[in-house]
mmCIF file of C-alpha atoms in Angstrom:
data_model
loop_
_atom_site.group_PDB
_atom_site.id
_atom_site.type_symbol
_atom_site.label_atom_id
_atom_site.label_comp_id
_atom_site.label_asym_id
_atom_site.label_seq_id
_atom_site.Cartn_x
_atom_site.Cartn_y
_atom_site.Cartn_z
ATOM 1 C CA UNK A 104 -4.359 -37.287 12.124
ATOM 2 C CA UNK A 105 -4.202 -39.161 15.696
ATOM 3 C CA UNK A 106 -4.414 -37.463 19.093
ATOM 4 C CA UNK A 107 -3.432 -39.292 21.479
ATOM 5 C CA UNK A 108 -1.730 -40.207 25.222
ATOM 6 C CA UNK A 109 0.523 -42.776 26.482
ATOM 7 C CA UNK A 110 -0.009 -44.097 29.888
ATOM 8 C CA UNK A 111 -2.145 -41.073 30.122
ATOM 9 C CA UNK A 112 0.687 -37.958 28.777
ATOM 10 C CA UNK A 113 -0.329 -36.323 25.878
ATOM 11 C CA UNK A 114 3.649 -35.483 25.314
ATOM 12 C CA UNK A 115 4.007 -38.372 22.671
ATOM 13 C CA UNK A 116 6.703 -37.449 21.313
ATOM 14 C CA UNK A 117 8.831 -38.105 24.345
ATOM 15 C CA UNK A 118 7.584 -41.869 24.442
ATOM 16 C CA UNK A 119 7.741 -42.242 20.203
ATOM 17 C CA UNK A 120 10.381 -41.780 17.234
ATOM 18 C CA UNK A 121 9.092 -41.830 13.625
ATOM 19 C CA UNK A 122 11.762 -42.913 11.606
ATOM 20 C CA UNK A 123 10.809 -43.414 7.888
ATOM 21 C CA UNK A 124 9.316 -46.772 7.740
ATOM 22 C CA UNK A 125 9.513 -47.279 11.067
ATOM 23 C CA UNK A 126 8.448 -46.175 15.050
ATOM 24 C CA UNK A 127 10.089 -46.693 17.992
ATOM 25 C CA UNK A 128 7.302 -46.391 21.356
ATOM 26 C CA UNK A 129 7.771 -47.729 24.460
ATOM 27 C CA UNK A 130 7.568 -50.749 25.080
ATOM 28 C CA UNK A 131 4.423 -51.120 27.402
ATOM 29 C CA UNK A 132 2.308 -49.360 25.058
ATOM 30 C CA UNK A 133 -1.261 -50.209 24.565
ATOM 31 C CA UNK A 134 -1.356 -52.778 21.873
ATOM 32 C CA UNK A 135 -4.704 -50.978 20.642
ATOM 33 C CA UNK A 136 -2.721 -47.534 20.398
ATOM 34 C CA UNK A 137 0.234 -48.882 18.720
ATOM 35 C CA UNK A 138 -1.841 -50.284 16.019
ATOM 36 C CA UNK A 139 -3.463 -47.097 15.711
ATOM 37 C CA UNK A 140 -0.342 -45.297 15.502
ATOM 38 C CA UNK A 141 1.582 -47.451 12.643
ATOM 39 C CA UNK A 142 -1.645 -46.814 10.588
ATOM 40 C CA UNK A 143 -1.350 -42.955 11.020
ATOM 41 C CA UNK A 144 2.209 -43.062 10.057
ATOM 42 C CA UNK A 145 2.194 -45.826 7.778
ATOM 43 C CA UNK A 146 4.891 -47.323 9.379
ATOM 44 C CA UNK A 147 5.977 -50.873 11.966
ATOM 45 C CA UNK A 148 6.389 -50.239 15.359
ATOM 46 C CA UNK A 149 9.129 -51.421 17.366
ATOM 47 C CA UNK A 150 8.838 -51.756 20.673
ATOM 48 C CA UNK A 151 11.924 -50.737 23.079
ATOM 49 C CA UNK A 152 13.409 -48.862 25.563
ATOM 50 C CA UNK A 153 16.440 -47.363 25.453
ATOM 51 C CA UNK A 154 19.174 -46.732 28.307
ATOM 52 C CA UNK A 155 16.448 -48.733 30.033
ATOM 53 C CA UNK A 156 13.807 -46.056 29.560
ATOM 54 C CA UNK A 157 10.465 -45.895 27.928
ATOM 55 C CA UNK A 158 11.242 -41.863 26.741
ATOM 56 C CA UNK A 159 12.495 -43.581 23.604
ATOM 57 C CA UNK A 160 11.514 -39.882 21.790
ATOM 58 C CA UNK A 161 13.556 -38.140 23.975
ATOM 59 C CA UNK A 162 16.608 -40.330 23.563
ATOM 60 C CA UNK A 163 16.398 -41.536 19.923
ATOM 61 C CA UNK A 164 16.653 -39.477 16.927
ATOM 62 C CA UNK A 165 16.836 -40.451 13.148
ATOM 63 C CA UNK A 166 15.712 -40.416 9.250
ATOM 64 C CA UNK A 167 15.651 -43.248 6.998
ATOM 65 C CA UNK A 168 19.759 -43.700 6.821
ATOM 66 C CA UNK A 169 20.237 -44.376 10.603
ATOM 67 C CA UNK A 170 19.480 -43.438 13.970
ATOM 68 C CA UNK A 171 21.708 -41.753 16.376
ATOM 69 C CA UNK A 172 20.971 -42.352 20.787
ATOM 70 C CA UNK A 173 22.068 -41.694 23.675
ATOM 71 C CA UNK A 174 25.476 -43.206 24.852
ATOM 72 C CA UNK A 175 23.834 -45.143 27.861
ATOM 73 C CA UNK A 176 21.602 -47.611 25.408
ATOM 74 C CA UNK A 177 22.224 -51.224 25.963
ATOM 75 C CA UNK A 178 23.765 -53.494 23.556
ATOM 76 C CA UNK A 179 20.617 -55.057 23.617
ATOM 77 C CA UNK A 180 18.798 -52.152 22.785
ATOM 78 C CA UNK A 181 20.806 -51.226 20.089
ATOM 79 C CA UNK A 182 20.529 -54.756 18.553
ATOM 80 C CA UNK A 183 16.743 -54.745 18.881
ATOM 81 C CA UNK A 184 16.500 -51.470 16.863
ATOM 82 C CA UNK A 185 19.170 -52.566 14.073
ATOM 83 C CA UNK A 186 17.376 -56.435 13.869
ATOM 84 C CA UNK A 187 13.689 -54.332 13.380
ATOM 85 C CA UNK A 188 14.551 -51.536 11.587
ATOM 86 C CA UNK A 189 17.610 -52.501 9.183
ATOM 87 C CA UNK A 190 19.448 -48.986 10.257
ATOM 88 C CA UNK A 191 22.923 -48.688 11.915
ATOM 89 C CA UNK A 192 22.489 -47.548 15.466
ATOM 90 C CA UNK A 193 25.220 -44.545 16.532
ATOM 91 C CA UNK A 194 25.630 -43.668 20.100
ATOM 92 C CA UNK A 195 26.213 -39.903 20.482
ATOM 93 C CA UNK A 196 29.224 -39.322 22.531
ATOM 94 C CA UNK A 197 29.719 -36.597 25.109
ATOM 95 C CA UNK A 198 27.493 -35.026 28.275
ATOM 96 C CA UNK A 199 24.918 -33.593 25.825
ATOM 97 C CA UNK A 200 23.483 -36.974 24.400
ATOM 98 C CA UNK A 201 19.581 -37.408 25.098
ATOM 99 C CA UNK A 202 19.383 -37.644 20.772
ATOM 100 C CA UNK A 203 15.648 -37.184 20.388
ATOM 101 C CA UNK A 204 16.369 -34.082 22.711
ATOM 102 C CA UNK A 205 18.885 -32.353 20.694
ATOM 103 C CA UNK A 206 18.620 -33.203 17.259
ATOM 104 C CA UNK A 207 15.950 -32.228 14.808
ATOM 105 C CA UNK A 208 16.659 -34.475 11.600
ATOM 106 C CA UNK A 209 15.181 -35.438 8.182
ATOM 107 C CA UNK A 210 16.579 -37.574 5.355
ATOM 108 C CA UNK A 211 18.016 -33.582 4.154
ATOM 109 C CA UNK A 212 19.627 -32.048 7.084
ATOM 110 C CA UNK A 213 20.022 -32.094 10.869
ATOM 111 C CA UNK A 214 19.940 -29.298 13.231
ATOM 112 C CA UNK A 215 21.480 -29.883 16.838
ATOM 113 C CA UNK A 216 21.941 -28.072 19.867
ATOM 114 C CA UNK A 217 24.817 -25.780 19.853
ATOM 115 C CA UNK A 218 27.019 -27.683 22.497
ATOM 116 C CA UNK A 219 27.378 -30.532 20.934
ATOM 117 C CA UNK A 220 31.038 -31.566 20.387
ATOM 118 C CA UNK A 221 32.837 -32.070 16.822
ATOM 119 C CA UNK A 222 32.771 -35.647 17.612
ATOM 120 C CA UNK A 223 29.244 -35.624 18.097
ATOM 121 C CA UNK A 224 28.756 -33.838 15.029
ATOM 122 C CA UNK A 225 30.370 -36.240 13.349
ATOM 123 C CA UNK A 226 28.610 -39.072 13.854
ATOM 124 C CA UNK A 227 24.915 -37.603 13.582
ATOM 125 C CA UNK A 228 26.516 -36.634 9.836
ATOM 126 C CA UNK A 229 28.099 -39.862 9.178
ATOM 127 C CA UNK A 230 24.861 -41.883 10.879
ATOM 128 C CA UNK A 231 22.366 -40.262 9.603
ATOM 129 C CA UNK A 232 24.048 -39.033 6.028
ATOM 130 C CA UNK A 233 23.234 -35.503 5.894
ATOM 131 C CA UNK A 234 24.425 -31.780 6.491
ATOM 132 C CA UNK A 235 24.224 -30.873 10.215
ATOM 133 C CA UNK A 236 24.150 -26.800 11.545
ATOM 134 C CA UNK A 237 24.225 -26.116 15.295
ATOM 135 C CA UNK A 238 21.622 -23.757 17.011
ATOM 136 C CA UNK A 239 19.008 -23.273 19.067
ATOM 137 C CA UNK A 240 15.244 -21.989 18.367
ATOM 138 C CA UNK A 241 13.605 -19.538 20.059
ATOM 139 C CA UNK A 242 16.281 -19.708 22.996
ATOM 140 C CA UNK A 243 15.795 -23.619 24.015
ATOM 141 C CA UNK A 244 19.391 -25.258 23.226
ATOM 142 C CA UNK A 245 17.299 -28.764 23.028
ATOM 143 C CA UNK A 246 15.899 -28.403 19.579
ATOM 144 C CA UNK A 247 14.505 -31.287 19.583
ATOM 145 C CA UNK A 248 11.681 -30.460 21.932
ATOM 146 C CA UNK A 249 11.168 -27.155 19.906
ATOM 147 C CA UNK A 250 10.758 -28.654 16.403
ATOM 148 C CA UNK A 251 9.462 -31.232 14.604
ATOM 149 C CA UNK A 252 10.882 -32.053 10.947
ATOM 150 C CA UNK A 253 9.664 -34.034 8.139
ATOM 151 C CA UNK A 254 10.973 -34.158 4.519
ATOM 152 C CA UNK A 255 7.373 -32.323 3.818
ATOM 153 C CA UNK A 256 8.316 -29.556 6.379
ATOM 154 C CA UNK A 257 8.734 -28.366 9.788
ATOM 155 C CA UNK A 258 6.654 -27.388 12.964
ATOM 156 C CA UNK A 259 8.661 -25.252 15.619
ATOM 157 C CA UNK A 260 8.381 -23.358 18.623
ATOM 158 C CA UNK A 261 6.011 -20.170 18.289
ATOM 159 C CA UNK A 262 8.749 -17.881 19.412
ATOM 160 C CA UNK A 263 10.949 -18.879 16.879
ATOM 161 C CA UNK A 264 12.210 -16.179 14.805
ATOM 162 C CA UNK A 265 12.239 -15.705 11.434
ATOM 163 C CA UNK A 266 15.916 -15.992 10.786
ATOM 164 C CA UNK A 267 16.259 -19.470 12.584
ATOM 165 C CA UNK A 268 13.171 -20.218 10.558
ATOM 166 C CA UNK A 269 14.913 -19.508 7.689
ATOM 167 C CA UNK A 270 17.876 -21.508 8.663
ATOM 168 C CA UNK A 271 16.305 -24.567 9.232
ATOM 169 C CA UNK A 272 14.440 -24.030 5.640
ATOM 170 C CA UNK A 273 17.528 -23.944 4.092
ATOM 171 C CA UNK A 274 18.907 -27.090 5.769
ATOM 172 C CA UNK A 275 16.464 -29.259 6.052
ATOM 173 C CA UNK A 276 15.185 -27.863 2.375
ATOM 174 C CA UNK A 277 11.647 -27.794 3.671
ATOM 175 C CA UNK A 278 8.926 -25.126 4.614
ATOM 176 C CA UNK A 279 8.864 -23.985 8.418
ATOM 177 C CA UNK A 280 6.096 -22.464 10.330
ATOM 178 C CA UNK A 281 5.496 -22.048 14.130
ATOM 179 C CA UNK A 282 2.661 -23.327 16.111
ATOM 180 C CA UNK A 283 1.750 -25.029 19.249
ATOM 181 C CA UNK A 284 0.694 -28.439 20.633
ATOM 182 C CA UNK A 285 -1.770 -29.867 23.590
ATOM 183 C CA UNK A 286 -3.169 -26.544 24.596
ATOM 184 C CA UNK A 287 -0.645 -23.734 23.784
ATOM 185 C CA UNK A 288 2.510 -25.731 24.698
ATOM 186 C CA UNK A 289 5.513 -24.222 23.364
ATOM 187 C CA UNK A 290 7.712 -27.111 22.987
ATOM 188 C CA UNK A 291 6.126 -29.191 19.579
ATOM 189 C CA UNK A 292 8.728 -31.586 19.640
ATOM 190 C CA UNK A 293 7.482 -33.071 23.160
ATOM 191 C CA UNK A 294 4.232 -33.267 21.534
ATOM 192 C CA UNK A 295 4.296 -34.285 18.484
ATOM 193 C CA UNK A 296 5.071 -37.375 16.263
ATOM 194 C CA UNK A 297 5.216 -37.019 12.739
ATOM 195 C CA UNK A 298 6.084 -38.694 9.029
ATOM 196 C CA UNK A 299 5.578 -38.096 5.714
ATOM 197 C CA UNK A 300 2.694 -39.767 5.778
ATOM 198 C CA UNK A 301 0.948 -38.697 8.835
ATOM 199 C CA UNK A 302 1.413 -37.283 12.397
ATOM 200 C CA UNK A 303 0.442 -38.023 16.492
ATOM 201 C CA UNK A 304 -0.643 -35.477 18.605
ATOM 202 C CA UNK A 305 -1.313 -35.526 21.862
ATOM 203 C CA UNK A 306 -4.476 -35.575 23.345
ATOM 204 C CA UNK A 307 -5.162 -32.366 24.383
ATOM 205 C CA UNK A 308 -4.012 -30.504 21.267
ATOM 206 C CA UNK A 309 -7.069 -28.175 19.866
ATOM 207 C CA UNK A 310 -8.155 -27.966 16.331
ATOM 208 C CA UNK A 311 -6.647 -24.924 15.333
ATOM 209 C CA UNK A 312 -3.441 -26.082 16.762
ATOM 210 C CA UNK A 313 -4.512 -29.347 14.732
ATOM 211 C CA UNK A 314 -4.676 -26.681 11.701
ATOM 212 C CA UNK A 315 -1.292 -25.285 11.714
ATOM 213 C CA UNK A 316 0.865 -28.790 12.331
ATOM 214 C CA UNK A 317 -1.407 -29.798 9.043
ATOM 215 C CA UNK A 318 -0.346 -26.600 7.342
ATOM 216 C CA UNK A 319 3.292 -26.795 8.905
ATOM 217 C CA UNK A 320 4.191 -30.244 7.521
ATOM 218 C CA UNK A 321 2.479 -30.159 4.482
ATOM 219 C CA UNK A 322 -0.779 -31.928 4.852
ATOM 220 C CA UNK A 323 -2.632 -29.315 3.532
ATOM 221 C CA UNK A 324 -1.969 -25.790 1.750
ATOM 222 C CA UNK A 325 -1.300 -23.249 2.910
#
């Protein structure tokens, strides 16, 4: 377990991406924090921005197959993630394309908002090699700033209900459980950076709310 704050937010995940092996954080991150970071998660940071921004969480999502952006990244950017990482890089076409925004992914399943286009669809499948269900969670559309997935299980939004628990159980073949990050915010994903291996929160997130993200993504039982 890390708490933590970049540039002094405690929304981490909208300036990190845990993919697998691998996380993507801004690129102006403190070199002390980054090195803290790849030894929660066990994994090699890469630093970038993408579409020229340092919310690479909000605008990258991914598993161990691939990663999937948003349409405005750079060639640059995309060849800095594929060089580092060793994953195919898939822009998401259409208005609706901030990835780490809308798409809540492990190496099982991927659920995504429910505007997304077939074409969109498509790719996220193809890209990141696994079943993908539209939806939203507790009324937010942008799942990915109401959830949280690993392939040991999945925090969401406390007013998510029991049947879009349920769903996202059954395709991402995991355990889901609510809870809340830095404080009693609602939207985990925002908050939150997790593997397999270990997870970021953000700095102001309490010890009971510590408790259920353990519980949540399999850390400890339950």
């Amino acid at each position: 377990m890390l708490r933590a704050s970049f540039s002094g937010s405690a929304y981490v995940g909208v300036f990190a991406r845990a993919l697998d092996e691998y996380v993507l954080v801004r690129p102006d991150a403190d070199a002390d924090l980054v090195a803290d970071i790849e030894a929660e998660l066990e994994a090699e940071a890469v630093r970038t921005t993408v579409a020229g921004s340092a919310t690479v969480g909000a605008l990258a999502a991914g598993n161990r197959h691939g990663v999937v952006t948003s349409s405005r990244i750079t060639d640059r950017e995309v060849e800095t993630v594929e060089d580092a990482t060793g994953l195919p890089v898939a822009e998401l076409p259409g208005r609706v394309n901030a990835a780490g925004n809308v798409v809540v992914a492990n190496d099982r399943g991927a659920y995504v908002h429910p505007d997304l286009s077939e074409e969109a669809v498509a790719v996220i499948a193809d890209t990141l090699d696994v079943a993908v269900e539209r939806g939203a969670l507790a009324g937010v559309r942008t799942v990915g700033t109401a959830a949280v997935a690993t392939n040991r299980g999945v925090l969401a939004h406390p007013k998510t209900t029991d049947p879009e628990l349920d769903a996202l159980e059954d395709l991402l073949g995991v355990h889901a459980d609510i809870g809340t990050v830095n404080y009693g915010a609602p939207l985990v994903g925002a908050g939150l950076v997790a593997s397999d291996r270990g997870y970021v929160a953000g700095q102001e997130t309490t010890g009971p709310e510590l408790g259920r993200i353990e519980e949540a993504l399999g850390f400890i039982e339950g």
